[in-house]
Coordinates of C-alpha atoms in Angstrom, one line a residue:
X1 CA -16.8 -37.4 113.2
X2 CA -14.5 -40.1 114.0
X3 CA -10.3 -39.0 114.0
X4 CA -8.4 -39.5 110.9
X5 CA -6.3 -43.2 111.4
X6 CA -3.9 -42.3 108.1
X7 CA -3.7 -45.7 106.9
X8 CA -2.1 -45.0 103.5
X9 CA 1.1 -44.4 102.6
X10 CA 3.0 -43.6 99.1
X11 CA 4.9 -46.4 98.9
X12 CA 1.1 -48.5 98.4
X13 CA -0.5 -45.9 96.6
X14 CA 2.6 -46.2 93.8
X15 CA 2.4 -50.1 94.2
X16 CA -1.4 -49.8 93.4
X17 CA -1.0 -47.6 90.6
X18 CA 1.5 -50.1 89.0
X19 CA -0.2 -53.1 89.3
X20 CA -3.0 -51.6 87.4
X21 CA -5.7 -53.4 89.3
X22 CA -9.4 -51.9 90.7
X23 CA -9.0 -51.2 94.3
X24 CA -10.7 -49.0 97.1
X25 CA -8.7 -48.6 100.2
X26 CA -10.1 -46.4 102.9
X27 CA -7.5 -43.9 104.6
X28 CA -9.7 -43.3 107.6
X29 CA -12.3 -40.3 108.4
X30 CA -14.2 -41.4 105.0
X31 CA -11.2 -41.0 103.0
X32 CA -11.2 -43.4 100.2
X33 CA -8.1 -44.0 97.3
X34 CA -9.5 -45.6 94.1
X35 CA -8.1 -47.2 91.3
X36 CA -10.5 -47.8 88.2
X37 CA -9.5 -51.0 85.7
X38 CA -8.3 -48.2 83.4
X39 CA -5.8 -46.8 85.6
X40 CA -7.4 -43.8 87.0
X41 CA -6.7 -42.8 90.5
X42 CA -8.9 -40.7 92.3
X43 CA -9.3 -39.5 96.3
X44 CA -13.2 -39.7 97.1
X45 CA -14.5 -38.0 100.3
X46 CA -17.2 -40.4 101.9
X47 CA -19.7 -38.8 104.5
X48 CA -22.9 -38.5 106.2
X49 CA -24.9 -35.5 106.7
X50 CA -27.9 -34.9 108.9
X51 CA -30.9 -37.0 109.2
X52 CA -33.9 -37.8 107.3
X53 CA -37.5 -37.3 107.9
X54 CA -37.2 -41.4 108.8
X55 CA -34.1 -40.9 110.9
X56 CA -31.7 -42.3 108.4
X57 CA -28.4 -40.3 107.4
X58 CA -27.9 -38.8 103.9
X59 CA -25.0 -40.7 102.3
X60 CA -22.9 -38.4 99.8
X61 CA -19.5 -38.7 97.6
X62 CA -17.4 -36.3 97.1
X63 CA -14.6 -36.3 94.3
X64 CA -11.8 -34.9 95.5
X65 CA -9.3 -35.3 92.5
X66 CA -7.1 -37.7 90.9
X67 CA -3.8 -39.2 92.3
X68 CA -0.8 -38.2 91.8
X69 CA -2.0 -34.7 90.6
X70 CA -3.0 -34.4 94.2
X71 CA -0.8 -36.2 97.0
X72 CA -1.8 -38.0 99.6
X73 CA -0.6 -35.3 102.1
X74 CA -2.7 -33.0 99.7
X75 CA -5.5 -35.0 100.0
X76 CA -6.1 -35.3 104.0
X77 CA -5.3 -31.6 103.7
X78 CA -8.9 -31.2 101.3
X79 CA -10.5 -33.6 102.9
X80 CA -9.8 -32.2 106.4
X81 CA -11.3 -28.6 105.0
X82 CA -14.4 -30.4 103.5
X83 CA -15.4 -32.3 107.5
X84 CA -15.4 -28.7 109.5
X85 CA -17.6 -27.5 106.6
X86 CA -19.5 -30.7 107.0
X87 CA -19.9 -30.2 110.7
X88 CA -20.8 -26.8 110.0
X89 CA -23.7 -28.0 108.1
X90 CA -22.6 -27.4 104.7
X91 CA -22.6 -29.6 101.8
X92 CA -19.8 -30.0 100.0
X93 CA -21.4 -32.0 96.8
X94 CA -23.8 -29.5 96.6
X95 CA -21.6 -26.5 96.8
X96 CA -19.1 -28.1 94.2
X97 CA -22.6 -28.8 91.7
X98 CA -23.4 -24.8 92.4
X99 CA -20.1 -23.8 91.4
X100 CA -20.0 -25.9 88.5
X101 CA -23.5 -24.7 87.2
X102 CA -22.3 -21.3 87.6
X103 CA -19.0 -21.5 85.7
X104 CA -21.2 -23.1 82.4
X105 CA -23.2 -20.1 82.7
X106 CA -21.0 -17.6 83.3
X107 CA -20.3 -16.1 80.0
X108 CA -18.5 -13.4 78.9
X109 CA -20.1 -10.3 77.4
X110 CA -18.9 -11.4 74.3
X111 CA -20.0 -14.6 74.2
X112 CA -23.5 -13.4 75.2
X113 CA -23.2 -10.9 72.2
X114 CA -22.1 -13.5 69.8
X115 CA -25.4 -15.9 71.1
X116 CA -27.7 -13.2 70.5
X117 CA -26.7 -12.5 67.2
X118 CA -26.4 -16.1 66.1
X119 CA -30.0 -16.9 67.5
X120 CA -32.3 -13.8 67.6
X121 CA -30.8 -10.9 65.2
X122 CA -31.1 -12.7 62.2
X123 CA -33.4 -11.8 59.2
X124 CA -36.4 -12.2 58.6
X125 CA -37.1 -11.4 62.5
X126 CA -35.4 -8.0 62.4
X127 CA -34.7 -6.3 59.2
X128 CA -31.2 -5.9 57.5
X129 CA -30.6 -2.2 58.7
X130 CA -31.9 -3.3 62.3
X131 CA -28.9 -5.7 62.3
X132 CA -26.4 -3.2 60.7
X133 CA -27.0 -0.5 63.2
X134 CA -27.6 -3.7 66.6
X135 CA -24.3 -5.1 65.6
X136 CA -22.6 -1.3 65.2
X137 CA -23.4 -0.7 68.9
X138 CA -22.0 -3.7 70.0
X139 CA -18.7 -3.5 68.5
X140 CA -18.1 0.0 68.8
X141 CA -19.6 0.7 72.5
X142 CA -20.5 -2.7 74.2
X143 CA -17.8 -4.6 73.6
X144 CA -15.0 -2.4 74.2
X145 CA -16.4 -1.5 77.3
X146 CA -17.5 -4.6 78.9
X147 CA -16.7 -7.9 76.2
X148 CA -14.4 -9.3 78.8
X149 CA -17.0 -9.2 81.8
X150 CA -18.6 -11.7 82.7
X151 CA -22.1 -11.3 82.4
X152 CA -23.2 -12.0 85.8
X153 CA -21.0 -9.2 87.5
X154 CA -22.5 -6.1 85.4
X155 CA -24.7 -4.1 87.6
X156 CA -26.6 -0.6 86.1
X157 CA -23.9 1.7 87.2
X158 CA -21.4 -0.3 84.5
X159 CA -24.3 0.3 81.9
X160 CA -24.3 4.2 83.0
X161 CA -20.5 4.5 83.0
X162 CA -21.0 3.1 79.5
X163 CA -23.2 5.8 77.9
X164 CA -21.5 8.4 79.6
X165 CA -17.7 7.5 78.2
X166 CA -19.4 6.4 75.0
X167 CA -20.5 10.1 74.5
X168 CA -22.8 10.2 71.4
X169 CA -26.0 12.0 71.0
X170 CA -29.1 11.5 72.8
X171 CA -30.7 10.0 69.8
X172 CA -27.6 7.3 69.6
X173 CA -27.4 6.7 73.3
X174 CA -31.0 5.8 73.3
X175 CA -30.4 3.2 70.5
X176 CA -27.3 1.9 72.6
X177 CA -29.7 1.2 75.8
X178 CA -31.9 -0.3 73.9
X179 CA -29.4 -2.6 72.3
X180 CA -27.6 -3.8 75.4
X181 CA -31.4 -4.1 77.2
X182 CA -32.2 -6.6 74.5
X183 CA -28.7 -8.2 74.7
X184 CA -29.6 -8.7 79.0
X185 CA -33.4 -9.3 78.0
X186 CA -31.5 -13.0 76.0
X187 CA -29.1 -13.5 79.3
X188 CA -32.5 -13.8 81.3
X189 CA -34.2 -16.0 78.6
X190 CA -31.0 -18.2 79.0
X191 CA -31.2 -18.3 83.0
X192 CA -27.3 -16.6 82.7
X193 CA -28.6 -13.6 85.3
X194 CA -31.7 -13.5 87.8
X195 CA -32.5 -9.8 86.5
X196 CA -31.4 -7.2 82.9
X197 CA -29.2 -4.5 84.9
X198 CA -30.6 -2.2 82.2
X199 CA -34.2 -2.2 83.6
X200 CA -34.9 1.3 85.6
X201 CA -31.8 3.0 83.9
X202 CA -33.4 6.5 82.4
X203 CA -31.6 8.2 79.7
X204 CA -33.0 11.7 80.5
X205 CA -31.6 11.3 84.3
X206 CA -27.7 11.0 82.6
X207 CA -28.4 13.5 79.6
X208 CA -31.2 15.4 80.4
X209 CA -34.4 15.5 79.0
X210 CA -34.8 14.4 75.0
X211 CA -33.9 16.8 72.5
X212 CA -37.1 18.3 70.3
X213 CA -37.6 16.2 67.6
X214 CA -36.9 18.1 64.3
X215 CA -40.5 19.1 62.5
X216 CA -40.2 17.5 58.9
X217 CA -40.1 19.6 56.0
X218 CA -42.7 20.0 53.2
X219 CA -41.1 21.1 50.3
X220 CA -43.3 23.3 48.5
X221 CA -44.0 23.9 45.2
X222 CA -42.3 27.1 44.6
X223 CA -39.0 25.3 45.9
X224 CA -39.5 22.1 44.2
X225 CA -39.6 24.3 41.0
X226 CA -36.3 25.7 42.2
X227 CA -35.0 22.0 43.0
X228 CA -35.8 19.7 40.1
X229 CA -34.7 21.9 36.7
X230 CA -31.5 21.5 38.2
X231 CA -32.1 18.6 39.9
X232 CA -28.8 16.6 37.5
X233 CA -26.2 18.8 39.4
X234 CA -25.8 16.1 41.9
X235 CA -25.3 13.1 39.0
X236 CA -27.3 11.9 36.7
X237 CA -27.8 8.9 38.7
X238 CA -28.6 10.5 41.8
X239 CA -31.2 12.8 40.0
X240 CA -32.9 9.9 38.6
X241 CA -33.0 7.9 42.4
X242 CA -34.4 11.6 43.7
X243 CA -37.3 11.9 40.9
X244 CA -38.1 8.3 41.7
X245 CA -37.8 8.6 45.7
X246 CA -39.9 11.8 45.2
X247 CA -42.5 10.2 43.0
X248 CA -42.9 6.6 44.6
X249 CA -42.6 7.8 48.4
X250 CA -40.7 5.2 49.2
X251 CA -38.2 4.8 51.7
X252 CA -34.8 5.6 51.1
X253 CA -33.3 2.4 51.8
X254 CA -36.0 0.4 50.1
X255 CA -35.1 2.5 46.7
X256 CA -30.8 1.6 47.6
X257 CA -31.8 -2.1 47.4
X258 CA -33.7 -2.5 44.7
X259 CA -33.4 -5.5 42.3
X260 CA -34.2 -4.8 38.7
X261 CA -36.3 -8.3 38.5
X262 CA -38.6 -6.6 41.2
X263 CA -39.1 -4.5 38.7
X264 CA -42.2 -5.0 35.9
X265 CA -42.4 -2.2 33.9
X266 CA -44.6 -3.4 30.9
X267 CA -46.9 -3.8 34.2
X268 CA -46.0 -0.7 35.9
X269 CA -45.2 -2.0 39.5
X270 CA -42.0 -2.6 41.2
X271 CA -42.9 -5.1 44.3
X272 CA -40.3 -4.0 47.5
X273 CA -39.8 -7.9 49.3
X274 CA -40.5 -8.0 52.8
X275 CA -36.3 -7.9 53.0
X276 CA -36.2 -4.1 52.2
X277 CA -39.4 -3.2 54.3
X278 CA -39.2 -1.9 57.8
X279 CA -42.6 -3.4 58.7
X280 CA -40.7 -7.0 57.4
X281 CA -44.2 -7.0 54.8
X282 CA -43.3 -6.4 50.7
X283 CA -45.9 -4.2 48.9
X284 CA -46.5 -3.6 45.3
X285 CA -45.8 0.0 44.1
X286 CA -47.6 1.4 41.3
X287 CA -45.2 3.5 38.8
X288 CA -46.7 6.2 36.4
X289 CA -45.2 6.2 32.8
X290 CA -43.0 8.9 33.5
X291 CA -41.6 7.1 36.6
X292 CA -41.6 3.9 34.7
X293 CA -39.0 5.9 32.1
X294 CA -36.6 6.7 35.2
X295 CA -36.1 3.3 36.0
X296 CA -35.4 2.2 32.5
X297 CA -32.8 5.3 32.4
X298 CA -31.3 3.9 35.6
X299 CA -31.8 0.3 34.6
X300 CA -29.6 1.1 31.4
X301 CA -27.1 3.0 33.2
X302 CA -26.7 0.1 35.5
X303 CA -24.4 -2.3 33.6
X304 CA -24.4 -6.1 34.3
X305 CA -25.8 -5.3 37.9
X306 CA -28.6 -7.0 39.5
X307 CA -29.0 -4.1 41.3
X308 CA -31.0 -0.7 40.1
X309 CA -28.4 1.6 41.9
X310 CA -24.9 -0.6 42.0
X311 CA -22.6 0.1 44.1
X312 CA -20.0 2.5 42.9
X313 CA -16.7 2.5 45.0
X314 CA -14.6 -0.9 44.4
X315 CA -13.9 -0.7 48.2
X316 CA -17.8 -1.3 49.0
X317 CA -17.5 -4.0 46.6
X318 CA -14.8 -6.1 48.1
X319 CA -16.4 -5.7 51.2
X320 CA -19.5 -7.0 50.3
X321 CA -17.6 -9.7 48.3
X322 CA -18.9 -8.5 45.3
X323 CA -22.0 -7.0 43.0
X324 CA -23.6 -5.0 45.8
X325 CA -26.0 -1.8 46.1
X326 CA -25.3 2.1 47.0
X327 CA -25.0 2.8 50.7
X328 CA -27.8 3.9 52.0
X329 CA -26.7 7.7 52.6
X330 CA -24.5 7.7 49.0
X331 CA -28.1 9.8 48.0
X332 CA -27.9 12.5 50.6
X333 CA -24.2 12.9 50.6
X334 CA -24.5 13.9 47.4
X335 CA -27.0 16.7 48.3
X336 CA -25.6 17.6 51.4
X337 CA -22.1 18.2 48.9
X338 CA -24.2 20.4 46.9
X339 CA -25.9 22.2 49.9
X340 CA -22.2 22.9 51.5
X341 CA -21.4 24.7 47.3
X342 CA -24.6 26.5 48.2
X343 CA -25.6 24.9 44.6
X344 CA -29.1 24.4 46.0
X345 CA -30.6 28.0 46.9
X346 CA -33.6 26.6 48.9
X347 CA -34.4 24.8 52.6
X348 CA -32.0 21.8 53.4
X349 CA -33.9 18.5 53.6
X350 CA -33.2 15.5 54.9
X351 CA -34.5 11.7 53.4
X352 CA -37.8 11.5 55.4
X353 CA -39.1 15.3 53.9
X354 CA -39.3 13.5 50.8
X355 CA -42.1 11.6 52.4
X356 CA -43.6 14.4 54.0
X357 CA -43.4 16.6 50.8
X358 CA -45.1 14.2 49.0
X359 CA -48.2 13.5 52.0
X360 CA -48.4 17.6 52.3
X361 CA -49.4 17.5 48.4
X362 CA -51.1 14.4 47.9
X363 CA -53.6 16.0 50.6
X364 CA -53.5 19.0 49.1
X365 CA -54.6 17.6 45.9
X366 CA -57.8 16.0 47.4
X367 CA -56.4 12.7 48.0
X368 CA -57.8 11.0 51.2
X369 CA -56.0 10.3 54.6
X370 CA -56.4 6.7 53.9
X371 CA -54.7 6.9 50.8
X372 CA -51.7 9.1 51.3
X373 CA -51.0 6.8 54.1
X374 CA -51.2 4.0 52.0
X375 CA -49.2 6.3 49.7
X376 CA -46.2 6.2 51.8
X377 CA -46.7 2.3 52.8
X378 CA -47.8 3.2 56.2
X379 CA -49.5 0.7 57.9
X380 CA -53.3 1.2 58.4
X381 CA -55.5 0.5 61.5
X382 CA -58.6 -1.3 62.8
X383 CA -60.8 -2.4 60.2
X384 CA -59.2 -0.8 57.7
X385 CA -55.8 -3.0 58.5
X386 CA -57.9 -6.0 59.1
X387 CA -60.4 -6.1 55.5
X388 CA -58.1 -3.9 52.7
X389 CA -55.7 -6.7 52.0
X390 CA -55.3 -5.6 48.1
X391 CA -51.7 -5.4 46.7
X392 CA -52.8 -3.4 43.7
X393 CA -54.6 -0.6 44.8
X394 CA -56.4 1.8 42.1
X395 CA -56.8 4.6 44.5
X396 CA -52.9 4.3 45.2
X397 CA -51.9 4.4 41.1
X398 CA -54.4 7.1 40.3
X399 CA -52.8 9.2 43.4
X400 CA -49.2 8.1 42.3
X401 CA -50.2 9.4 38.8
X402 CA -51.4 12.9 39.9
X403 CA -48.3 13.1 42.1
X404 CA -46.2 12.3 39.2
X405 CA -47.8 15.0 37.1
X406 CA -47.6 17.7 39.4
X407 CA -43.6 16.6 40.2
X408 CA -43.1 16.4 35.8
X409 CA -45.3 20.0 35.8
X410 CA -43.0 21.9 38.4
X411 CA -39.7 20.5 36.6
X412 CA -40.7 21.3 33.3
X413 CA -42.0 24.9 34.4
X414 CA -45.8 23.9 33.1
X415 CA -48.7 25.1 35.2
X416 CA -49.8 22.7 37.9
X417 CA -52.0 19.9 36.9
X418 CA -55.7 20.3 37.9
X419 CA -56.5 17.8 40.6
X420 CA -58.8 15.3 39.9
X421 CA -61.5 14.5 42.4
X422 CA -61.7 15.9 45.9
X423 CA -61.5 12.5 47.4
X424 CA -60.0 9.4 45.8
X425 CA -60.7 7.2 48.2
X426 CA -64.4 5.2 49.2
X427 CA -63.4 3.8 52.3
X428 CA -65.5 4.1 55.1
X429 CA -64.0 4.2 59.1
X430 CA -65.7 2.1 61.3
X431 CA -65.9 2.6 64.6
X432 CA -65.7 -0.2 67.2
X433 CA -68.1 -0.5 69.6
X434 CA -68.3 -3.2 72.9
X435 CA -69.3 -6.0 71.8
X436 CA -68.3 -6.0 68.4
X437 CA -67.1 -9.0 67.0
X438 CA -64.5 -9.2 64.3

């Protein structure tokens, strides 16, 4: 490359910049001052690199910056570093492109987390308490531990020194993982990072293996005739969400949200919207007379509402900007209040024994796998999954019904109800076999 001639000086380059007039005026070595119509001065590096397959150079321009924000003494300064990294065999056009694609897509933490949730954890793709407990993670271990990062620069070792000053419970750190894997997993999708820094990380390597999980309990019927005479010493509203939790074997969140126009009790069903489901699909429950008399209790306990179960402190209220529904432990606090006063004299429980307690009996009173799964809104598989598509199921009502009498019988102190048939259910497993065709 040809020496530098320096054939500009200030006193032009302020002359030019006055007279407001296009020019292009070379200052030697491929230096080149420029002057737009609109009055924009700017130092552009002309150059050649390397050859072409048909012998001809590769012509490239480089923008160095604008006049006077960069001087001319500046500018033969840059321009000087740019031709030994040309005659090294760099590209300077190319390196400033790679620099400026990698400053769009370096985002923060934050930002990733705020993209994520704006896009991709949003109802109706995951559900509402999904969401809650996603968004929880990030702002009370993700964020304060790595929002100001830029994405790009986390490796595994951050995500482990994470978990480890985080210091919740296997269960919770598990959830966390997941969280910030699926947060990584949307940086990939967005080309932001070549690979999730949370793939190969193993929870049991940093805590040890996984607790046992806890065996559910069935309550049986000798304590459920303890539990329900006295069942109204944790509120009469709580009582009435327990006998129907109990009866409908719903989930316990699914019974928090409930709107009373879901409910249809000249019809006997409540329908739970996809909204309130975890498997995002609404079902119709069937409710025996007796339930059917709870929810008018609650209904009529439950003011101007559109909720079953309003929400009863004024501070979840204002949060949720208004009529809203119990929190989704305000159930279970109440029993584990009356557990601490040793008020309750049998096994503690926790919300998914209700479910169990209620499969244990329903197959106890003859009722079919099938249907106690169906029971308990469990999805079925194979054919099954594929062919019952009916919302109102007799099977399910007549099951609900005996389930209901036997709950009525052990509050009341009457003898058990007789069950009714061995089997409620007619339908048939079918096997799959190569070749079948569904």
């Amino acid at each position: 490359m040809a020496k530098s001639t320096n054939k500009l000086n200030d006193i032009q380059l302020r002359n030019w910049v006055a007279q407001r007039k296009p020019v292009a005026r070379s200052d030697g070595d491929g230096l080149t001052f420029t002057l737009s119509s609109s009055g924009t001065a700017t130092w552009v590096l002309r150059y050649r690199l390397g050859t072409r397959h048909n012998g001809q150079a590769v012509r490239r321009e480089l923008t160095i910056g604008n006049y006077p924000d960069i001087s001319l003494r500046d500018a033969r300064t840059l321009a000087a570093k740019h031709r030994a990294a040309i005659d090294a065999g760099d590209d300077p056009v190319i390196a400033k492109q790679i620099e400026k694609t990698r400053f769009r897509l370096d985002w923060t933490i934050r930002e990733l987390v705020q993209d994520y949730q704006d896009k991709v954890l949003v109802e109706p793709h995951y559900a509402a308490t999904t969401i809650e407990y996603r968004k929880a993670d990030y702002e009370q271990v993700v964020l304060p531990h790595l929002g100001s990062r830029p994405a790009s620069t986390v490796t595994a070792i951050d995500i482990v020194e994470m978990l480890v000053a985080a210091n919740r419970t296997w269960t919770i750190s598990k959830r966390i993982l997941t969280s910030t894997s699926m947060v990584f997993d949307h940086a990939c999708g967005q080309i932001l990072i070549p690979a999730n820094p949370c793939t190969g990380i193993r929870l049991s390597a940093i805590m040890g293996p996984r607790p046992q999980v806890r065996q559910r309990v069935m309550l049986q019927e000798d304590e459920l005739r303890i539990l329900l005479p006295d069942i109204d010493i944790i509120g009469i509203e709580n009582a009435l969400a327990f006998r129907i939790l109990l009866a409908t074997c719903v989930r316990g969140i699914e019974l928090a949200r409930a709107k009373k126009e879901h409910l249809f009790l000249d019809r006997r069903v409540w329908w739970i919207p996809d909204e309130s489901v975890k498997t995002r699909k609404g079902f119709l429950v069937p409710i025996a007379p007796t339930v059917a008399s709870w929810f008018q209790m609650l209904i009529n306990l439950s003011g101007e509402s559109i909720y079953l179960l309003p929400a009863r402190q004024e501070r979840r209220r204002r949060n949720q900007q208004g009529d809203t529904h119990v929190g989704a432990t305000t159930l279970w606090a109440a029993f584990r209040r009356a557990f601490d006063r040793q008020d309750i004299p049998i096994r503690q429980f926790t919300p998914h024994d209700t479910r169990s307690t209620a499969k244990g009996h329903l197959r106890n009173m003859g009722v079919s796998r099938e249907i106690s799964e169906i029971a308990l809104n469990h999805t079925l598989k194979g054919m099954e999954a594929i062919y019952d598509v009916r919302e109102e199921i007799p099977e399910r009502r007549q099951a609900l019904a005996m389930w209901a009498e036997f709950l009525v019988a052990c509050e009341t102190g009457a003898p058990s109800p007789q069950a009714s048939a061995p089997t409620i259910s007619n339908i048939i497993q079918l096997k799959k076999t190569a070749g079948t065709r569904v």
